[in-house]
Amino acid sequence: LGEGPAGDDVSDPLVRTFLQRQRRLEELGRRRERSLGQRLGRFLAKKYELFRRSALMTLISLRNLALGRPPLEQLAREVAWATRRDAGDAEDAERRPEL
């Protein structure tokens, strides 16, 4: 009786939304419990990745302006490489939009 569903295989959208909200609240609680050093490290890592992606996308765009657009497959590989995702940041990867 006191057990929840056996996994995330819930078909009811209301229950699925509730479970997602609960996961977000739990993650928020875990983040608040982290030390100042851990929070600073995460902040710097996120800013580094943002700067890296911005610089790479700018270089890709400038190259495309100067030399013309490459084949779509090559462009997709370059954008995917510029938008790499770290394995340790899995919770943020779910919220980021795909390009």
mmCIF file of C-alpha atoms in Angstrom:
data_model
loop_
_atom_site.group_PDB
_atom_site.id
_atom_site.type_symbol
_atom_site.label_atom_id
_atom_site.label_comp_id
_atom_site.label_asym_id
_atom_site.label_seq_id
_atom_site.Cartn_x
_atom_site.Cartn_y
_atom_site.Cartn_z
ATOM 1 C CA LEU A 1 0.000 0.000 0.000
ATOM 2 C CA GLY A 2 2.737 2.476 0.934
ATOM 3 C CA GLU A 3 4.828 1.743 -2.135
ATOM 4 C CA GLY A 4 4.850 3.946 -5.185
ATOM 5 C CA PRO A 5 4.919 2.808 -8.797
ATOM 6 C CA ALA A 6 7.688 0.367 -9.690
ATOM 7 C CA GLY A 7 9.744 2.742 -11.858
ATOM 8 C CA ASP A 8 9.194 5.645 -14.188
ATOM 9 C CA ASP A 9 6.899 3.606 -16.423
ATOM 10 C CA VAL A 10 3.872 5.613 -15.362
ATOM 11 C CA SER A 11 1.287 6.212 -18.052
ATOM 12 C CA ASP A 12 -0.777 8.796 -16.155
ATOM 13 C CA PRO A 13 0.524 12.279 -17.111
ATOM 14 C CA LEU A 14 -0.486 13.748 -13.749
ATOM 15 C CA VAL A 15 1.527 11.150 -11.827
ATOM 16 C CA ARG A 16 4.471 11.593 -14.211
ATOM 17 C CA THR A 17 4.405 15.368 -13.656
ATOM 18 C CA PHE A 18 4.247 14.865 -9.893
ATOM 19 C CA LEU A 19 7.237 12.490 -9.959
ATOM 20 C CA GLN A 20 9.257 14.944 -12.061
ATOM 21 C CA ARG A 21 8.452 17.737 -9.616
ATOM 22 C CA GLN A 22 9.491 15.563 -6.679
ATOM 23 C CA ARG A 23 12.824 14.728 -8.393
ATOM 24 C CA ARG A 24 13.454 18.435 -9.014
ATOM 25 C CA LEU A 25 12.728 19.279 -5.382
ATOM 26 C CA GLU A 26 15.051 16.506 -4.161
ATOM 27 C CA GLU A 27 17.834 17.730 -6.468
ATOM 28 C CA LEU A 28 17.316 21.286 -5.244
ATOM 29 C CA GLY A 29 17.658 20.069 -1.667
ATOM 30 C CA ARG A 30 20.878 18.200 -2.533
ATOM 31 C CA ARG A 31 22.285 21.306 -4.221
ATOM 32 C CA ARG A 32 21.547 23.470 -1.193
ATOM 33 C CA GLU A 33 23.383 21.016 1.069
ATOM 34 C CA ARG A 34 26.597 21.246 -0.970
ATOM 35 C CA SER A 35 29.543 23.157 0.411
ATOM 36 C CA LEU A 36 30.603 26.552 -0.888
ATOM 37 C CA GLY A 37 33.582 24.989 -2.676
ATOM 38 C CA GLN A 38 31.388 22.466 -4.471
ATOM 39 C CA ARG A 39 28.910 25.156 -5.533
ATOM 40 C CA LEU A 40 31.735 27.393 -6.757
ATOM 41 C CA GLY A 41 33.263 24.503 -8.698
ATOM 42 C CA ARG A 42 29.943 23.715 -10.369
ATOM 43 C CA PHE A 43 29.395 27.391 -11.202
ATOM 44 C CA LEU A 44 32.855 27.709 -12.769
ATOM 45 C CA ALA A 45 32.441 24.466 -14.726
ATOM 46 C CA LYS A 46 29.112 25.643 -16.143
ATOM 47 C CA LYS A 47 30.562 29.031 -17.104
ATOM 48 C CA TYR A 48 33.568 27.356 -18.734
ATOM 49 C CA GLU A 49 31.284 25.122 -20.822
ATOM 50 C CA LEU A 50 29.132 28.106 -21.795
ATOM 51 C CA PHE A 51 32.177 30.122 -22.876
ATOM 52 C CA ARG A 52 33.675 27.134 -24.725
ATOM 53 C CA ARG A 53 30.469 26.473 -26.650
ATOM 54 C CA SER A 54 29.999 30.159 -27.481
ATOM 55 C CA ALA A 55 33.559 30.473 -28.781
ATOM 56 C CA LEU A 56 33.309 27.286 -30.875
ATOM 57 C CA MET A 57 29.936 28.233 -32.348
ATOM 58 C CA THR A 58 31.289 31.693 -33.202
ATOM 59 C CA LEU A 59 34.305 30.169 -34.949
ATOM 60 C CA ILE A 60 32.087 27.748 -36.864
ATOM 61 C CA SER A 61 29.841 30.631 -37.941
ATOM 62 C CA LEU A 62 32.765 32.806 -39.049
ATOM 63 C CA ARG A 63 34.232 29.912 -41.026
ATOM 64 C CA ASN A 64 30.858 29.340 -42.683
ATOM 65 C CA LEU A 65 30.638 33.019 -43.637
ATOM 66 C CA ALA A 66 34.138 33.023 -45.105
ATOM 67 C CA LEU A 67 34.143 29.624 -46.838
ATOM 68 C CA GLY A 68 30.482 28.801 -47.312
ATOM 69 C CA ARG A 69 28.357 26.253 -45.520
ATOM 70 C CA PRO A 70 29.759 22.717 -45.322
ATOM 71 C CA PRO A 71 27.606 19.610 -45.858
ATOM 72 C CA LEU A 72 24.862 19.249 -43.246
ATOM 73 C CA GLU A 73 26.380 16.035 -41.824
ATOM 74 C CA GLN A 74 29.696 17.795 -41.122
ATOM 75 C CA LEU A 75 27.921 20.797 -39.638
ATOM 76 C CA ALA A 76 25.810 18.533 -37.404
ATOM 77 C CA ARG A 77 28.962 16.743 -36.151
ATOM 78 C CA GLU A 78 30.671 20.063 -35.391
ATOM 79 C CA VAL A 79 27.671 21.427 -33.506
ATOM 80 C CA ALA A 80 27.312 18.162 -31.566
ATOM 81 C CA TRP A 81 31.003 18.319 -30.632
ATOM 82 C CA ALA A 82 30.692 21.954 -29.554
ATOM 83 C CA THR A 83 27.625 21.082 -27.479
ATOM 84 C CA ARG A 84 29.200 18.134 -25.668
ATOM 85 C CA ARG A 85 27.588 17.054 -22.452
ATOM 86 C CA ASP A 86 29.481 15.993 -19.351
ATOM 87 C CA ALA A 87 28.422 12.696 -17.773
ATOM 88 C CA GLY A 88 28.421 14.240 -14.289
ATOM 89 C CA ASP A 89 25.853 16.820 -15.292
ATOM 90 C CA ALA A 90 23.086 14.391 -16.258
ATOM 91 C CA GLU A 91 20.323 16.264 -14.437
ATOM 92 C CA ASP A 92 21.054 19.429 -16.429
ATOM 93 C CA ALA A 93 21.287 17.529 -19.688
ATOM 94 C CA GLU A 94 17.606 16.570 -19.385
ATOM 95 C CA ARG A 95 16.546 20.229 -19.257
ATOM 96 C CA ARG A 96 18.756 21.523 -22.078
ATOM 97 C CA PRO A 97 17.191 21.764 -25.514
ATOM 98 C CA GLU A 98 18.671 19.753 -28.371
ATOM 99 C CA LEU A 99 20.045 21.624 -31.367
#
